[in-house]
XYZ file of C-alpha atoms in Angstrom:
242
model
C -36.799 16.504 -58.645
C -40.400 17.455 -59.456
C -41.577 18.790 -62.760
C -44.465 21.193 -63.317
C -46.243 22.190 -66.483
C -48.657 25.075 -66.874
C -51.925 24.497 -68.662
C -52.110 26.018 -72.163
C -53.473 29.551 -72.359
C -56.670 28.483 -74.113
C -57.405 25.942 -71.354
C -56.884 28.557 -68.650
C -59.143 30.976 -70.525
C -61.803 28.279 -70.911
C -61.603 27.599 -67.157
C -62.067 31.311 -66.429
C -65.111 31.576 -68.704
C -66.544 28.369 -67.228
C -66.120 29.858 -63.759
C -68.064 32.940 -64.823
C -70.866 30.745 -66.139
C -71.023 28.839 -62.856
C -71.015 31.973 -60.679
C -73.757 33.620 -62.767
C -71.643 36.310 -64.445
C -72.669 34.794 -67.790
C -76.221 33.463 -67.144
C -77.732 30.667 -69.291
C -79.415 31.997 -72.423
C -77.230 35.106 -72.690
C -74.502 35.828 -75.192
C -70.891 35.608 -74.110
C -68.680 38.569 -75.033
C -67.551 38.634 -78.651
C -64.156 37.319 -79.715
C -62.881 40.895 -80.019
C -64.119 41.720 -76.519
C -62.479 38.618 -75.060
C -59.202 39.392 -76.838
C -59.194 42.870 -75.325
C -60.418 41.785 -71.873
C -57.872 39.000 -71.385
C -55.006 40.237 -73.544
C -54.870 36.979 -75.490
C -54.641 36.312 -79.207
C -57.694 35.576 -81.325
C -56.622 31.951 -81.991
C -56.366 31.398 -78.214
C -59.853 32.829 -77.688
C -61.290 30.742 -80.525
C -59.773 27.520 -79.106
C -61.135 28.304 -75.642
C -64.646 28.867 -77.007
C -64.488 25.689 -79.092
C -63.437 23.721 -76.009
C -66.414 25.061 -74.054
C -68.765 24.279 -76.945
C -67.411 20.734 -77.162
C -67.981 20.219 -73.448
C -71.515 21.599 -73.585
C -71.122 24.934 -71.788
C -71.717 27.057 -74.894
C -73.487 26.733 -78.230
C -73.484 28.726 -81.446
C -76.759 30.074 -82.809
C -76.783 31.377 -86.338
C -77.366 35.092 -86.433
C -77.179 35.453 -82.669
C -73.651 34.501 -81.663
C -72.336 32.227 -78.925
C -74.900 31.442 -76.222
C -74.426 30.169 -72.678
C -76.116 26.813 -72.166
C -75.259 26.559 -68.483
C -73.907 23.579 -66.605
C -73.985 20.461 -68.852
C -76.260 17.712 -67.573
C -73.483 15.119 -67.672
C -70.893 17.128 -65.723
C -72.091 15.952 -62.304
C -71.900 12.294 -63.361
C -68.391 12.705 -64.787
C -67.262 14.545 -61.685
C -68.709 11.782 -59.495
C -66.636 9.156 -61.290
C -63.416 11.156 -61.030
C -64.180 12.047 -57.422
C -64.587 8.348 -56.632
C -61.017 7.635 -57.734
C -59.678 10.409 -55.510
C -61.775 9.594 -52.447
C -61.569 5.802 -52.471
C -60.521 4.345 -49.115
C -58.163 1.494 -50.044
C -58.609 -0.182 -46.672
C -62.370 -0.500 -47.244
C -62.323 -1.389 -50.936
C -63.050 -5.057 -51.733
C -59.885 -6.403 -53.346
C -56.213 -5.895 -52.642
C -53.301 -3.530 -53.068
C -51.120 -5.469 -55.486
C -48.144 -3.151 -55.985
C -46.531 0.022 -54.661
C -43.314 0.902 -56.485
C -41.269 3.529 -58.272
C -41.649 2.865 -61.986
C -40.764 4.579 -65.273
C -43.671 6.816 -66.148
C -45.916 5.247 -68.832
C -46.090 7.248 -72.043
C -49.824 7.908 -71.697
C -49.242 9.287 -68.188
C -46.049 11.287 -68.831
C -47.697 13.992 -70.911
C -50.547 14.369 -68.419
C -48.098 14.819 -65.527
C -45.822 17.071 -67.570
C -42.879 14.710 -67.112
C -40.130 13.738 -69.548
C -39.847 10.192 -70.830
C -38.159 7.726 -68.472
C -38.866 9.887 -65.412
C -39.580 7.893 -62.257
C -42.986 8.123 -60.607
C -44.639 6.354 -57.719
C -47.368 3.898 -58.679
C -50.053 2.494 -56.394
C -51.968 -0.369 -58.029
C -55.257 -1.548 -56.563
C -57.258 -4.546 -57.802
C -60.974 -4.160 -57.113
C -63.081 -7.308 -56.816
C -66.770 -8.133 -56.540
C -67.872 -11.586 -55.396
C -64.320 -12.823 -55.936
C -64.149 -11.558 -59.533
C -61.778 -8.802 -60.659
C -63.825 -5.889 -61.982
C -61.334 -3.000 -62.036
C -57.593 -2.359 -61.959
C -56.709 1.093 -60.654
C -53.142 2.314 -61.185
C -52.431 5.763 -59.720
C -49.257 7.699 -60.517
C -47.727 10.523 -58.471
C -44.799 12.832 -59.352
C -41.778 12.410 -57.087
C -42.123 15.906 -55.658
C -45.478 15.027 -54.075
C -44.457 11.728 -52.459
C -41.973 12.879 -49.815
C -43.627 13.405 -46.442
C -46.657 11.254 -47.288
C -47.684 7.620 -46.837
C -48.099 7.080 -50.570
C -44.976 4.893 -50.750
C -46.227 2.644 -47.927
C -47.211 -0.905 -48.836
C -50.154 -0.613 -46.445
C -53.587 0.339 -47.712
C -54.451 4.001 -47.207
C -57.309 4.655 -44.802
C -58.374 7.772 -46.676
C -58.580 8.855 -50.273
C -55.452 10.109 -51.977
C -56.994 13.558 -52.343
C -57.545 14.008 -48.602
C -54.126 12.540 -47.847
C -52.259 14.852 -50.209
C -54.228 17.937 -49.266
C -53.458 17.299 -45.585
C -49.789 16.362 -45.969
C -48.641 18.546 -48.877
C -51.029 21.509 -48.550
C -52.079 21.221 -52.188
C -55.650 21.695 -53.363
C -57.386 19.575 -55.985
C -59.568 21.657 -58.276
C -60.775 19.728 -61.325
C -60.598 16.400 -63.133
C -60.234 15.571 -66.820
C -61.044 12.101 -68.154
C -59.822 10.427 -71.330
C -61.572 7.207 -72.316
C -60.052 4.741 -74.762
C -59.924 1.020 -75.483
C -56.800 -1.098 -75.755
C -55.431 -4.577 -75.224
C -54.002 -5.123 -71.722
C -50.363 -5.992 -71.189
C -49.418 -9.377 -69.713
C -49.489 -8.213 -66.074
C -52.832 -6.442 -66.486
C -54.340 -9.441 -68.258
C -53.223 -11.788 -65.466
C -54.545 -9.566 -62.669
C -57.898 -9.078 -64.385
C -58.038 -12.793 -65.330
C -58.765 -12.001 -68.981
C -58.568 -14.427 -71.916
C -56.182 -13.514 -74.722
C -57.592 -10.921 -77.106
C -60.129 -9.378 -74.708
C -59.680 -5.573 -74.596
C -60.034 -3.237 -71.647
C -61.614 0.177 -71.361
C -59.088 2.674 -70.026
C -60.349 5.744 -68.190
C -57.416 8.084 -67.610
C -58.352 10.362 -64.710
C -56.168 13.492 -64.550
C -56.614 15.406 -61.289
C -55.276 18.976 -61.276
C -55.020 22.025 -59.078
C -56.504 25.372 -60.105
C -53.445 26.254 -62.216
C -53.831 23.110 -64.306
C -50.882 21.286 -62.715
C -51.571 17.551 -62.545
C -51.280 16.195 -58.993
C -52.320 12.619 -59.717
C -53.056 10.568 -62.811
C -54.995 7.330 -62.446
C -55.489 4.707 -65.146
C -58.725 2.823 -64.457
C -58.914 -0.416 -66.427
C -62.298 -2.077 -66.872
C -62.637 -5.481 -68.583
C -64.632 -4.810 -71.742
C -66.451 -8.133 -71.489
C -67.858 -7.197 -68.052
C -68.977 -3.619 -68.690
C -72.115 -1.957 -69.949
C -71.812 1.799 -70.368
C -74.695 4.175 -71.016
C -74.606 7.855 -71.853
C -77.309 10.423 -72.576
C -76.615 13.620 -74.476
C -78.415 16.466 -76.166
C -78.807 16.831 -79.918
C -78.482 20.377 -81.216
């Protein structure tokens, strides 16, 4: 049995406004409609509108200017880089990736993945776990999780490496369409299996990049947990100061 969860109203509203920014309906430098106008236009409550605008401000699409209202900033400079990273997870050809496919199995959904997939605790999901290596050293552990309803009729449960990315495979076999990716970055200590695969000493943390790939409605089609050894990573980010 598959489970679906609809994105919250404020997220769907934020996606609609973002789409209007990208298609030029709300050009950079102009004011977005007022909260009252958005409430009337979309038939949503003021708190929903406020949350949507705050989300877009946080992500760099909008900014507040005192005495002038909420202004469109345009496409954030870091969006393309973030999309490239998420796209890489979805388009990776396992058969051409240096490393090995270490596990393909039905497993209880991890807590951090359950909420993203909209699944109850203890639900079963399919996991594909790929260890990526460079010059014989483990540099990344990629664990991808798929709801049961998307697995039937695909090769996802095969122990053989896929010769295409999971996005192309699912779009061809299940007629779904991937639309956007959300990433959540955190740091944690690896469990025993993760530590052994990544060949980490005790006490060395990992960076976890949770990549949540959704369709246009906000339904998660795939969630991937990318683990990067913290002692082998150097991350750099550039951002604007208001």
